[in-house]
Amino acid sequence: MTGLAPIYRFTNFGTVTSLPQRNRICYNTIMPQSDPEKSEDDLHAEVEQLRAALIEKDALIQRNIAEQMQALARLKESEERWQFAMESAGHGVWDWDATTNKVYYSHQWKAMLGYEDSEVGDTLWEWDSRLHPDDREQTYTALNQHLEGHSPLYVSEHRLRCKDGSYKWIYDRGKVMTRTPDGKPWRVLGTHTDISERKRIEEELRAARDQLNTITDNIPVMISHYTKNGDYLYVNEPTARYFNKKKEDFVGKNVRDIALKDAYERAYPYIQRVLNGEKLTFQNVIPNGLGEPRLIHLHYSPQFDPQGKVIGYYAMSQDITEQKAIERALIEAEKLAGIGTLAAGMAHEINNPLQVITGNVESLLRRIKQGKQVEQEELARKLETLHSNAWRIAAIVRSLLDYARSSTNEARPCSINEIVKSALTIVEHQFKSWANIIILTDLSPDLPPVTCDGNKIIQILINLLTNARDAMPCGGQITIQTGCQLSSNCVFLRVIDSGEGIPSDIQDRIFDPFFTTKPLGCGTGLGLAIAAGIARAHGGTLFLEKSSKEGSVFTLQLPLSPKNSEGDDNTIGLSGRF
C-alpha cells in the first residue's frame, strides 16, 4: 500500500476542512459583539456563555475525530486481515498508486523472489525490471486492457527474475479499486502466486503427451477415440493413413462419415455392446481410403467417467489381410506335409485291392484267351470282388482328396463323431505301420452338432494322433473320446495317449509356433500352433489337460453356438466368418 494521506488538515483558524460540512464550526458566528453600554457583569456572563458553547462544540469535534479515527483503525485492521489471509495462502500482495507509480510490496511478494523486505523499493520499476523479456508484451497488453476498462480483471501468467538470477512463474491478478474524477486508474490492488511447480508439471505432461503421440503415430496399430455418439476425439497417424486422410480431417467428424455404410452396420452391434460396458474383439471388412476391402482386427474398450458411466470408447485396429493369407498358406503347407506322410501308407493300402483286381482280371483274360468257359456264378463272384475292391480304392482316394482340398472356410453343422470317423478312415492304413499301437474310441452318442469347417477339425485330430504316436516309440494305447459339457455349452474331443508325457518345463511352450522337441527334419513346430489357431477361429480352444509319466491328454472344445474369438492378435485360423 502507498500509505494513508492525512485526514485532517487545518487551513485557517476556526475551519476543519476535512470534516463533513455539517460538522464545520465558524467561530465568528458566536463571537460577542462589542457594546459599550453593557456592564462588566453582562460582558462576563456572555463570555461564560461563549466558553460553554466552545466547550460543547469542542466536545462535538472530538467525538467526530474519534469516530473518524475508529473508522480508520477498522479499515486498517480489515486490510491487515486481508493481507494476512493472502500471505498465509502463499500469495504476495501489491498495492499500486497509478498516479505516482508508488507500489507497496508485501513481505510474501518479496520473499517469493528470495528478497528481504529492505532489498526491494516501492516503485513500479521493481516489478518491471524483473519481468522476463519474452513475457513483457503479453503482460502489458493484459494490464492495459484492464486499466482502460476493457476487462473486469487483470490476469497474467509471466516469469519474474529472482534474487539468484533464476526465474519463477507468477500468476498475477489485479483490479482497479479507485479511479480519479476524470476516470483514470488511481489505486490498483492485486496478488502474486508462485505457479512454477504447476508450470513444471504442465511441461512434463506436455512432454509426455508429445512422446505418447510420437509412439502412437509410429506403431503399426490404428487407434481411435470416440464419444458415445461416435464423434472422433482422437486418431493416430496410422488411422489417418489407412483412410488416406490427415489427422485434422477427423476433427468434428463422426465414424459414419468415415466408414462405409456396410462396414458401419456390421460394427454397430459391437458398438452397442461396448457402450454397455463390455470389452470385446471382433473382425470386420473395412474398405481403406482407396476403396480396397481389407480384413481388420478390432478391439473395443469403453471409457468411463468417475461415476462409472460410459462416456465414450476406444478402438484399436490392425489390418490382418496379409497375415490371414500367410496363415492360410501355413495351414495348407502343414496339411500337405501330412499328406506326404499319409501318401506312402495309402500307396500300400491301395496296392492290396489293386493286386486283387489285377489278379482276377488276369485270370479272366487268360481263360477267355484259352477259350475256356466261365461259369455265370464264378463270373458274378469275381465281378463282385472287382467291384468291392475298386470302391475300396475310390474311398481311400476320395478321403485323401477331401482332406487335401483347399479350405474355403465354409462352416456348416457337423457331427463331431462323424469327423472322428473320417479322420480314422484317412489314417487307417497307417495303423498297421504303428507298431504295437492300439486306437480305441469312446464316442458319446446323440451329440448335438457343432458349426465348423469339418476338414479343419480333421486336421486338428490327425495332428494330435500323429503326436500321440510319436510319444509312444515302444507302442501303447490311444483313446479318442467325445462328449458334451452343457455347463460350458460346448462339445469336446479328447485324445489320450499312454506315452512318456511332456516335461513340465516346456508345457507352456508347446503351442508356440516353430517350437518342437523332434529331431531336425522330423517336424516344423507348426502343427500344434496351427491346430490351436484353428480352434480359436471356431470360438473354441485346444489345450493340454494333463501330462505325466503315464501319458498326456489333449482336449479340443468347440461351442455349440459359434462366436468370434477374443484371443490374441496372432490367431491362426479362419478369417472371421464365424
Coordinates of C-alpha atoms in Angstrom, one line a residue:
M1 CA 0.0 0.0 0.0
T2 CA 1.1 3.6 -0.6
G3 CA 0.3 4.8 2.9
L4 CA -2.7 6.9 4.0
A5 CA -2.8 10.7 3.4
P6 CA -3.6 13.0 6.4
I7 CA -7.3 13.0 7.1
Y8 CA -7.4 16.2 9.0
R9 CA -5.9 19.4 7.5
F10 CA -6.5 22.8 9.2
T11 CA -6.3 25.7 6.7
N12 CA -7.2 28.7 9.0
F13 CA -8.4 29.4 12.4
G14 CA -11.9 28.2 13.0
T15 CA -12.3 25.8 10.0
V16 CA -11.6 22.0 9.7
T17 CA -11.7 21.4 6.0
S18 CA -11.6 17.6 6.2
L19 CA -14.7 17.2 8.3
P20 CA -18.1 16.9 6.8
Q21 CA -19.9 20.2 6.0
R22 CA -22.4 19.7 8.8
N23 CA -19.6 19.5 11.4
R24 CA -17.8 22.6 10.4
I25 CA -17.7 25.4 13.0
C26 CA -17.5 29.1 12.1
Y27 CA -16.2 30.8 15.2
N28 CA -17.1 34.3 14.1
T29 CA -20.8 33.4 14.4
I30 CA -20.5 33.0 18.1
M31 CA -18.1 35.8 18.9
P32 CA -19.7 38.5 21.0
Q33 CA -20.3 42.0 19.5
S34 CA -18.7 44.9 21.4
D35 CA -21.4 47.0 23.2
P36 CA -20.2 50.0 25.3
E37 CA -23.5 50.3 27.2
K38 CA -23.2 46.8 28.7
S39 CA -21.8 46.4 32.2
E40 CA -18.8 44.4 33.1
D41 CA -21.1 41.7 34.6
D42 CA -23.1 41.4 31.4
L43 CA -19.9 41.0 29.4
H44 CA -18.6 38.4 31.9
A45 CA -21.8 36.4 31.6
E46 CA -21.6 36.5 27.8
V47 CA -18.0 35.3 27.9
E48 CA -19.1 32.4 30.1
Q49 CA -21.9 31.5 27.7
L50 CA -19.3 31.7 24.8
R51 CA -16.9 29.4 26.7
A52 CA -19.7 26.9 27.4
A53 CA -20.6 26.9 23.7
L54 CA -17.0 26.5 22.7
I55 CA -16.6 23.6 25.2
E56 CA -19.7 22.0 23.7
K57 CA -18.6 22.5 20.2
D58 CA -15.1 21.2 21.0
A59 CA -16.6 18.1 22.5
L60 CA -18.6 17.5 19.3
I61 CA -15.4 18.0 17.3
Q62 CA -13.5 15.5 19.5
R63 CA -16.3 12.9 19.1
N64 CA -16.2 13.3 15.3
I65 CA -12.4 13.0 15.3
A66 CA -12.7 9.9 17.5
E67 CA -15.2 8.3 15.1
Q68 CA -13.0 9.1 12.2
M69 CA -10.0 7.5 13.9
Q70 CA -12.0 4.4 14.8
A71 CA -13.1 4.0 11.2
L72 CA -9.5 4.3 10.1
A73 CA -8.5 1.8 12.6
R74 CA -11.2 -0.7 11.5
L75 CA -10.2 -0.1 7.8
K76 CA -6.5 -0.7 8.7
E77 CA -7.4 -3.8 10.7
S78 CA -9.5 -5.2 7.8
E79 CA -6.7 -4.6 5.3
E80 CA -4.2 -6.3 7.6
R81 CA -6.5 -9.3 8.0
W82 CA -7.0 -9.5 4.2
Q83 CA -3.2 -9.2 3.7
F84 CA -2.6 -11.9 6.3
A85 CA -5.1 -14.2 4.7
M86 CA -3.4 -13.7 1.3
E87 CA 0.1 -14.2 2.6
S88 CA -1.0 -17.2 4.7
A89 CA -2.3 -18.8 1.5
G90 CA 1.1 -18.1 -0.2
H91 CA 0.0 -15.1 -2.2
G92 CA 2.1 -11.9 -2.4
V93 CA 0.2 -8.6 -2.2
W94 CA 0.9 -5.4 -4.2
D95 CA -0.9 -2.1 -3.9
W96 CA -0.1 0.4 -6.7
D97 CA -0.8 4.1 -6.8
A98 CA -1.1 4.6 -10.5
T99 CA -0.9 8.4 -10.3
T100 CA 2.6 8.3 -8.7
N101 CA 3.8 4.8 -9.6
K102 CA 4.5 4.1 -6.0
V103 CA 3.8 0.5 -5.1
Y104 CA 3.5 -1.3 -1.8
Y105 CA 5.0 -4.9 -2.0
S106 CA 4.1 -7.2 0.8
H107 CA 6.7 -9.3 2.7
Q108 CA 5.5 -12.5 0.9
W109 CA 5.8 -10.8 -2.5
K110 CA 9.5 -10.1 -1.8
A111 CA 10.2 -13.4 -0.1
M112 CA 8.7 -15.3 -3.1
L113 CA 11.6 -13.9 -5.2
G114 CA 14.2 -14.5 -2.5
Y115 CA 14.4 -10.9 -1.2
E116 CA 14.4 -9.4 2.3
D117 CA 12.0 -6.5 2.9
S118 CA 14.7 -3.9 2.8
E119 CA 16.0 -5.2 -0.6
V120 CA 13.0 -4.1 -2.7
G121 CA 11.9 -0.5 -3.1
D122 CA 8.5 1.0 -3.5
T123 CA 8.3 1.8 -7.2
L124 CA 6.8 0.1 -10.2
W125 CA 10.3 -0.3 -11.6
E126 CA 10.9 -3.0 -9.0
W127 CA 8.4 -5.2 -10.8
D128 CA 9.0 -4.0 -14.3
S129 CA 12.8 -4.6 -14.2
R130 CA 12.3 -8.2 -13.2
L131 CA 9.8 -9.1 -15.8
H132 CA 11.1 -11.7 -18.4
P133 CA 11.7 -10.1 -21.8
D134 CA 9.7 -12.8 -23.6
D135 CA 6.6 -12.1 -21.4
R136 CA 6.7 -8.3 -21.4
E137 CA 4.4 -7.7 -24.4
Q138 CA 1.6 -10.1 -23.5
T139 CA 1.7 -9.0 -19.8
Y140 CA 1.4 -5.2 -20.6
T141 CA -1.3 -6.0 -23.1
A142 CA -3.4 -7.7 -20.5
L143 CA -2.6 -4.9 -17.9
N144 CA -3.6 -2.1 -20.3
Q145 CA -6.7 -3.9 -21.3
H146 CA -7.9 -3.8 -17.7
L147 CA -6.7 -0.2 -16.9
E148 CA -8.6 1.0 -19.9
G149 CA -11.8 -0.7 -18.7
H150 CA -11.9 -3.4 -21.4
S151 CA -11.7 -6.4 -19.0
P152 CA -13.1 -6.8 -15.5
L153 CA -9.8 -8.1 -14.1
Y154 CA -6.1 -8.0 -14.9
V155 CA -4.8 -11.6 -15.2
S156 CA -1.4 -12.7 -16.5
E157 CA 1.0 -15.6 -16.2
H158 CA 4.6 -14.4 -16.6
R159 CA 8.1 -15.0 -15.3
L160 CA 9.9 -12.8 -12.7
R161 CA 13.6 -12.9 -12.0
C162 CA 14.6 -14.0 -8.5
K163 CA 17.5 -12.7 -6.5
D164 CA 19.6 -15.7 -7.5
G165 CA 19.0 -14.9 -11.2
S166 CA 16.6 -17.8 -11.9
Y167 CA 13.0 -17.1 -13.0
K168 CA 9.7 -18.1 -11.3
W169 CA 6.4 -18.4 -13.0
I170 CA 3.9 -16.0 -11.4
Y171 CA 0.1 -15.9 -11.6
D172 CA -0.6 -12.2 -11.4
R173 CA -4.1 -10.9 -10.7
G174 CA -5.3 -7.3 -10.0
K175 CA -8.2 -4.9 -10.1
V176 CA -8.6 -1.1 -10.3
M177 CA -10.2 -0.3 -6.9
T178 CA -10.4 3.5 -7.3
R179 CA -10.4 5.9 -10.2
T180 CA -9.7 9.7 -10.4
P181 CA -12.6 12.1 -11.1
D182 CA -11.6 12.0 -14.8
G183 CA -11.8 8.2 -14.9
K184 CA -8.1 7.3 -14.8
P185 CA -6.8 4.5 -12.6
W186 CA -5.8 5.6 -9.2
R187 CA -5.5 2.7 -6.8
V188 CA -4.8 -0.8 -8.2
L189 CA -4.7 -3.8 -5.9
G190 CA -3.5 -7.3 -6.7
T191 CA -1.8 -10.6 -5.8
H192 CA 1.1 -12.7 -6.9
T193 CA 1.0 -16.6 -6.8
D194 CA 4.0 -18.8 -7.4
I195 CA 2.9 -21.3 -10.1
S196 CA 6.4 -22.6 -11.0
E197 CA 5.6 -26.1 -9.8
R198 CA 2.3 -26.1 -11.8
K199 CA 4.2 -25.0 -14.9
R200 CA 6.8 -27.7 -14.3
I201 CA 4.1 -30.4 -14.1
E202 CA 2.3 -28.9 -17.2
E203 CA 5.6 -29.1 -19.1
E204 CA 6.2 -32.7 -18.0
L205 CA 2.7 -33.6 -19.1
R206 CA 3.1 -31.8 -22.4
A207 CA 6.4 -33.7 -23.0
A208 CA 4.7 -37.0 -22.0
R209 CA 1.8 -36.2 -24.3
D210 CA 4.2 -35.4 -27.2
Q211 CA 6.1 -38.6 -26.5
L212 CA 2.9 -40.6 -26.4
N213 CA 1.8 -39.1 -29.7
T214 CA 5.1 -40.0 -31.2
I215 CA 4.8 -43.6 -30.1
T216 CA 1.1 -44.0 -31.1
D217 CA 1.9 -42.4 -34.5
N218 CA 4.7 -44.8 -35.2
I219 CA 3.2 -48.1 -34.0
P220 CA 1.6 -50.3 -36.7
V221 CA -1.8 -50.2 -34.9
M222 CA -4.7 -47.9 -35.7
I223 CA -6.0 -46.1 -32.6
S224 CA -9.2 -44.1 -32.4
H225 CA -11.1 -42.4 -29.5
Y226 CA -14.9 -41.7 -29.9
T227 CA -17.7 -40.1 -27.9
K228 CA -20.8 -42.1 -27.2
N229 CA -22.3 -40.7 -30.4
G230 CA -19.4 -41.8 -32.5
D231 CA -17.7 -38.4 -32.9
Y232 CA -14.0 -38.6 -33.3
L233 CA -11.9 -37.3 -30.3
Y234 CA -8.5 -38.6 -31.5
V235 CA -6.9 -40.7 -34.2
N236 CA -3.3 -41.6 -34.6
E237 CA -1.3 -41.3 -37.8
P238 CA -1.8 -45.0 -39.0
T239 CA -5.6 -44.5 -38.8
A240 CA -5.3 -41.3 -40.9
R241 CA -3.0 -43.1 -43.4
Y242 CA -5.4 -46.1 -43.7
F243 CA -8.3 -43.8 -44.8
N244 CA -5.9 -41.7 -47.0
K245 CA -6.6 -38.6 -44.9
K246 CA -4.8 -36.3 -42.4
K247 CA -5.4 -36.4 -38.7
E248 CA -7.1 -33.0 -38.7
D249 CA -9.6 -34.2 -41.3
F250 CA -11.3 -36.2 -38.5
V251 CA -12.0 -33.2 -36.3
G252 CA -15.7 -32.7 -36.0
K253 CA -16.4 -35.9 -38.0
N254 CA -18.5 -38.9 -37.0
V255 CA -17.5 -42.5 -37.6
R256 CA -20.4 -42.8 -40.0
D257 CA -18.8 -40.0 -42.1
I258 CA -15.6 -42.0 -42.5
A259 CA -16.5 -45.7 -42.6
L260 CA -18.7 -47.0 -45.4
K261 CA -22.3 -47.9 -44.6
D262 CA -21.9 -51.6 -44.8
A263 CA -18.8 -51.6 -42.6
Y264 CA -20.6 -49.5 -40.0
E265 CA -23.7 -51.7 -40.0
R266 CA -21.5 -54.7 -39.3
A267 CA -19.8 -52.9 -36.4
Y268 CA -23.0 -51.4 -35.0
P269 CA -23.9 -54.4 -32.7
Y270 CA -20.4 -54.4 -31.2
I271 CA -20.6 -50.6 -30.7
Q272 CA -23.8 -51.1 -28.7
R273 CA -22.1 -53.7 -26.6
V274 CA -19.1 -51.6 -25.8
L275 CA -21.4 -48.7 -24.8
N276 CA -23.0 -51.1 -22.3
G277 CA -19.5 -51.5 -20.7
E278 CA -18.2 -54.6 -22.5
K279 CA -14.6 -55.1 -23.8
L280 CA -14.7 -57.1 -27.0
T281 CA -12.7 -58.2 -30.0
F282 CA -14.0 -58.9 -33.5
Q283 CA -13.1 -58.7 -37.2
N284 CA -14.7 -56.6 -39.8
V285 CA -14.1 -55.9 -43.5
I286 CA -13.5 -52.1 -43.8
P287 CA -12.5 -50.5 -47.1
N288 CA -9.4 -48.3 -47.0
G289 CA -9.1 -44.8 -48.5
L290 CA -8.5 -46.3 -51.9
G291 CA -11.7 -48.4 -51.7
E292 CA -9.9 -51.7 -51.2
P293 CA -11.7 -54.1 -48.8
R294 CA -9.4 -55.1 -46.0
L295 CA -9.9 -57.5 -43.1
I296 CA -9.4 -55.5 -39.9
H297 CA -9.0 -57.0 -36.4
L298 CA -10.6 -54.6 -33.8
H299 CA -10.6 -54.3 -30.0
Y300 CA -13.1 -52.1 -28.4
S301 CA -12.8 -50.7 -24.8
P302 CA -15.3 -48.5 -23.0
Q303 CA -14.3 -45.1 -21.5
F304 CA -15.9 -44.4 -18.0
D305 CA -16.3 -41.2 -16.1
P306 CA -15.5 -41.1 -12.3
Q307 CA -19.1 -42.2 -11.6
G308 CA -18.6 -45.3 -13.7
K309 CA -20.8 -44.1 -16.6
V310 CA -19.8 -44.9 -20.1
I311 CA -18.9 -41.6 -21.9
G312 CA -17.1 -42.9 -25.0
Y313 CA -15.0 -45.8 -26.3
Y314 CA -11.5 -46.6 -27.7
A315 CA -10.8 -48.7 -30.7
M316 CA -7.5 -50.4 -31.5
S317 CA -7.4 -51.9 -35.0
Q318 CA -5.0 -53.8 -37.2
D319 CA -5.0 -54.7 -40.9
I320 CA -4.6 -58.5 -40.9
T321 CA -5.4 -59.1 -44.5
E322 CA -1.8 -60.3 -45.4
Q323 CA -1.5 -62.1 -42.1
K324 CA -4.6 -64.2 -42.8
A325 CA -3.2 -65.0 -46.2
I326 CA 0.0 -66.2 -44.7
E327 CA -1.9 -68.2 -42.0
R328 CA -4.0 -69.9 -44.7
A329 CA -0.8 -70.8 -46.6
L330 CA 0.8 -72.2 -43.4
I331 CA -2.3 -74.3 -42.8
E332 CA -2.3 -75.7 -46.3
A333 CA 1.5 -76.3 -46.1
E334 CA 1.1 -78.2 -42.8
K335 CA -1.7 -80.2 -44.4
L336 CA 0.4 -81.0 -47.5
A337 CA 3.2 -82.2 -45.2
G338 CA 0.7 -84.5 -43.5
I339 CA -0.5 -85.7 -46.9
G340 CA 3.1 -86.6 -47.8
T341 CA 3.3 -88.8 -44.7
L342 CA -0.1 -90.3 -45.5
A343 CA 0.6 -90.9 -49.1
A344 CA 3.2 -93.6 -48.5
G345 CA 0.9 -95.7 -46.4
M346 CA -2.0 -95.1 -48.8
A347 CA 0.0 -96.4 -51.7
H348 CA 0.4 -99.7 -49.8
E349 CA -3.2 -99.6 -48.8
I350 CA -4.3 -99.1 -52.4
N351 CA -1.8 -101.7 -53.7
N352 CA -3.7 -104.6 -51.9
P353 CA -7.1 -104.1 -53.6
L354 CA -5.2 -103.4 -56.9
Q355 CA -3.5 -106.7 -56.7
V356 CA -6.8 -108.4 -56.1
I357 CA -8.3 -106.6 -59.1
T358 CA -5.4 -107.2 -61.4
G359 CA -5.2 -110.9 -60.3
N360 CA -8.9 -111.5 -61.0
V361 CA -8.8 -109.6 -64.3
E362 CA -5.7 -111.6 -65.5
S363 CA -7.4 -114.9 -64.5
L364 CA -10.5 -114.0 -66.5
L365 CA -8.5 -112.8 -69.5
R366 CA -6.3 -115.9 -69.5
R367 CA -9.3 -118.2 -69.5
I368 CA -11.1 -116.2 -72.2
K369 CA -8.0 -116.3 -74.4
Q370 CA -7.7 -120.1 -73.9
G371 CA -11.4 -120.4 -75.0
K372 CA -12.4 -121.8 -71.6
Q373 CA -16.0 -121.4 -70.4
V374 CA -16.5 -119.1 -67.4
E375 CA -19.5 -120.1 -65.3
Q376 CA -22.0 -117.4 -64.6
E377 CA -21.8 -117.9 -60.8
E378 CA -18.0 -117.7 -60.9
L379 CA -18.1 -114.6 -63.1
A380 CA -20.5 -112.9 -60.8
R381 CA -18.3 -113.7 -57.8
K382 CA -15.2 -112.3 -59.5
L383 CA -17.0 -109.2 -60.7
E384 CA -18.3 -108.6 -57.1
T385 CA -14.7 -108.9 -55.9
L386 CA -13.6 -106.4 -58.5
H387 CA -16.4 -104.0 -57.7
S388 CA -15.8 -104.0 -53.9
N389 CA -12.0 -103.5 -54.3
A390 CA -12.5 -100.7 -56.8
W391 CA -14.8 -98.9 -54.4
R392 CA -12.3 -99.5 -51.7
I393 CA -9.7 -97.7 -53.7
A394 CA -12.2 -94.9 -54.6
A395 CA -13.0 -94.4 -50.9
I396 CA -9.3 -94.2 -50.0
V397 CA -8.6 -91.7 -52.8
R398 CA -11.7 -89.7 -52.0
S399 CA -10.8 -89.3 -48.3
L400 CA -7.4 -88.1 -49.3
L401 CA -8.7 -85.7 -51.8
D402 CA -11.3 -84.3 -49.4
Y403 CA -8.6 -83.8 -46.8
A404 CA -6.2 -82.3 -49.3
R405 CA -8.8 -79.9 -50.8
S406 CA -8.0 -76.2 -50.1
S407 CA -10.4 -75.0 -47.5
T408 CA -13.0 -72.3 -48.3
N409 CA -13.6 -71.5 -44.7
E410 CA -17.3 -72.5 -45.1
A411 CA -18.8 -73.5 -41.8
R412 CA -21.8 -75.9 -41.6
P413 CA -23.4 -78.1 -38.9
C414 CA -21.2 -81.2 -38.4
S415 CA -21.3 -84.2 -36.2
I416 CA -18.1 -84.4 -34.1
N417 CA -18.4 -88.3 -34.2
E418 CA -18.5 -88.3 -38.0
I419 CA -15.5 -86.1 -38.1
V420 CA -13.6 -88.6 -35.9
K421 CA -14.6 -91.5 -38.2
S422 CA -13.5 -89.6 -41.3
A423 CA -10.1 -88.9 -39.7
L424 CA -9.7 -92.5 -38.7
T425 CA -10.5 -93.5 -42.3
I426 CA -7.7 -91.3 -43.6
V427 CA -5.1 -92.7 -41.1
E428 CA -6.5 -96.3 -41.0
H429 CA -3.9 -97.5 -43.4
Q430 CA -1.1 -96.3 -41.1
F431 CA -2.4 -98.3 -38.2
K432 CA -0.6 -101.4 -39.4
S433 CA 2.7 -99.5 -39.5
W434 CA 2.3 -98.1 -36.0
A435 CA 3.9 -101.0 -34.2
N436 CA 2.2 -102.1 -31.0
I437 CA -0.2 -99.1 -31.0
I438 CA -3.9 -99.6 -30.4
I439 CA -6.5 -97.0 -31.1
L440 CA -9.8 -97.1 -29.1
T441 CA -12.8 -94.9 -29.5
D442 CA -15.3 -93.8 -26.8
L443 CA -17.8 -91.7 -28.7
S444 CA -20.8 -90.3 -26.9
P445 CA -24.0 -90.9 -28.8
D446 CA -26.5 -88.3 -29.8
L447 CA -24.2 -85.3 -29.6
P448 CA -25.6 -82.0 -30.8
P449 CA -24.0 -80.7 -34.0
V450 CA -21.4 -78.0 -34.0
T451 CA -21.0 -75.4 -36.7
C452 CA -17.5 -75.8 -38.1
D453 CA -15.2 -76.5 -41.1
G454 CA -15.1 -80.3 -40.8
N455 CA -11.8 -80.6 -42.8
K456 CA -10.0 -78.3 -40.3
I457 CA -11.2 -80.2 -37.3
I458 CA -10.0 -83.4 -39.1
Q459 CA -6.6 -81.7 -39.4
I460 CA -6.5 -81.0 -35.7
L461 CA -7.3 -84.6 -34.9
I462 CA -4.8 -86.1 -37.3
N463 CA -2.1 -83.8 -35.8
L464 CA -3.0 -85.0 -32.2
L465 CA -3.0 -88.6 -33.3
T466 CA 0.4 -88.2 -35.0
N467 CA 1.9 -86.5 -31.9
A468 CA 0.5 -89.3 -29.7
R469 CA 2.1 -91.9 -31.9
D470 CA 5.5 -90.1 -31.7
A471 CA 5.2 -90.0 -27.9
M472 CA 5.0 -93.8 -27.8
P473 CA 8.0 -95.2 -29.7
C474 CA 7.7 -98.6 -28.0
G475 CA 3.9 -98.8 -28.5
G476 CA 0.9 -98.1 -26.4
Q477 CA -2.7 -97.1 -26.5
I478 CA -4.5 -94.1 -27.9
T479 CA -8.1 -93.3 -26.8
I480 CA -10.4 -90.9 -28.6
Q481 CA -13.3 -89.6 -26.5
T482 CA -16.2 -87.3 -27.4
G483 CA -18.8 -85.8 -25.2
C484 CA -20.9 -82.7 -24.4
Q485 CA -20.5 -80.3 -21.5
L486 CA -23.8 -78.5 -21.1
S487 CA -22.5 -76.3 -18.3
S488 CA -19.9 -74.9 -20.8
N489 CA -22.3 -75.1 -23.8
C490 CA -19.6 -77.0 -25.7
V491 CA -18.7 -80.3 -27.3
F492 CA -15.3 -81.8 -26.5
L493 CA -13.0 -84.1 -28.3
R494 CA -10.2 -85.7 -26.2
V495 CA -7.1 -87.6 -27.3
I496 CA -5.5 -89.7 -24.6
D497 CA -2.2 -91.5 -25.0
S498 CA -0.1 -93.7 -22.8
G499 CA 3.2 -92.2 -23.8
E500 CA 6.1 -90.6 -22.0
G501 CA 4.4 -87.4 -21.2
I502 CA 5.6 -83.8 -21.8
P503 CA 8.2 -82.3 -19.4
S504 CA 6.7 -79.7 -17.1
D505 CA 9.3 -77.1 -18.1
I506 CA 8.2 -77.0 -21.7
Q507 CA 4.4 -77.4 -21.3
D508 CA 3.8 -73.7 -21.6
R509 CA 5.7 -73.6 -24.9
I510 CA 4.2 -76.5 -26.9
F511 CA 1.7 -74.2 -28.7
D512 CA 4.3 -71.7 -29.7
P513 CA 5.0 -71.5 -33.5
F514 CA 8.2 -73.4 -34.5
F515 CA 8.7 -75.0 -31.1
T516 CA 9.4 -78.7 -31.4
T517 CA 11.2 -81.4 -29.5
K518 CA 11.5 -83.7 -32.5
P519 CA 14.9 -84.2 -34.3
L520 CA 15.9 -81.9 -37.1
G521 CA 13.9 -82.7 -40.2
C522 CA 11.2 -84.6 -38.4
G523 CA 8.9 -81.7 -37.7
T524 CA 8.3 -78.0 -38.4
G525 CA 6.9 -77.0 -34.9
L526 CA 3.8 -75.6 -36.5
G527 CA 1.4 -78.4 -36.0
L528 CA 0.1 -77.6 -32.5
A529 CA 0.3 -73.8 -33.2
I530 CA -1.9 -74.2 -36.3
A531 CA -4.3 -76.6 -34.5
A532 CA -4.7 -74.2 -31.6
G533 CA -5.3 -71.3 -34.1
I534 CA -8.0 -73.3 -35.9
A535 CA -9.7 -74.0 -32.6
R536 CA -9.7 -70.3 -31.6
A537 CA -11.0 -69.3 -35.0
H538 CA -14.0 -71.6 -34.3
G539 CA -14.5 -69.8 -31.0
G540 CA -13.2 -72.9 -29.2
T541 CA -9.9 -73.9 -27.5
L542 CA -7.3 -76.6 -27.7
F543 CA -5.3 -77.2 -24.5
L544 CA -3.1 -79.8 -22.7
E545 CA -5.5 -81.0 -20.0
K546 CA -2.8 -83.0 -18.2
S547 CA 0.5 -84.7 -18.7
S548 CA 2.6 -87.1 -16.6
K549 CA 4.8 -90.2 -17.0
E550 CA 1.6 -92.2 -17.6
G551 CA 0.7 -90.1 -20.7
S552 CA -0.9 -86.9 -21.9
V553 CA -4.4 -85.7 -22.5
F554 CA -5.2 -83.1 -25.2
T555 CA -8.7 -81.6 -25.2
L556 CA -10.5 -79.7 -28.0
Q557 CA -13.6 -77.8 -27.0
L558 CA -16.0 -76.3 -29.6
P559 CA -19.0 -74.2 -28.8
L560 CA -22.5 -75.4 -29.7
S561 CA -23.2 -71.9 -30.9
P562 CA -20.3 -70.3 -32.9
K563 CA -18.8 -67.0 -31.7
N564 CA -15.9 -64.7 -32.7
S565 CA -12.7 -65.4 -30.9
E566 CA -11.4 -62.9 -28.3
G567 CA -7.9 -64.4 -28.4
D568 CA -4.7 -62.7 -29.2
D569 CA -3.8 -60.9 -32.4
N570 CA -1.7 -63.9 -33.6
T571 CA -4.7 -66.2 -34.0
I572 CA -4.0 -68.6 -36.9
G573 CA -7.2 -69.8 -38.5
L574 CA -10.4 -68.6 -40.1
S575 CA -10.9 -65.1 -41.3
G576 CA -13.8 -64.1 -39.1
R577 CA -16.7 -65.7 -41.0
F578 CA -17.8 -67.3 -37.7

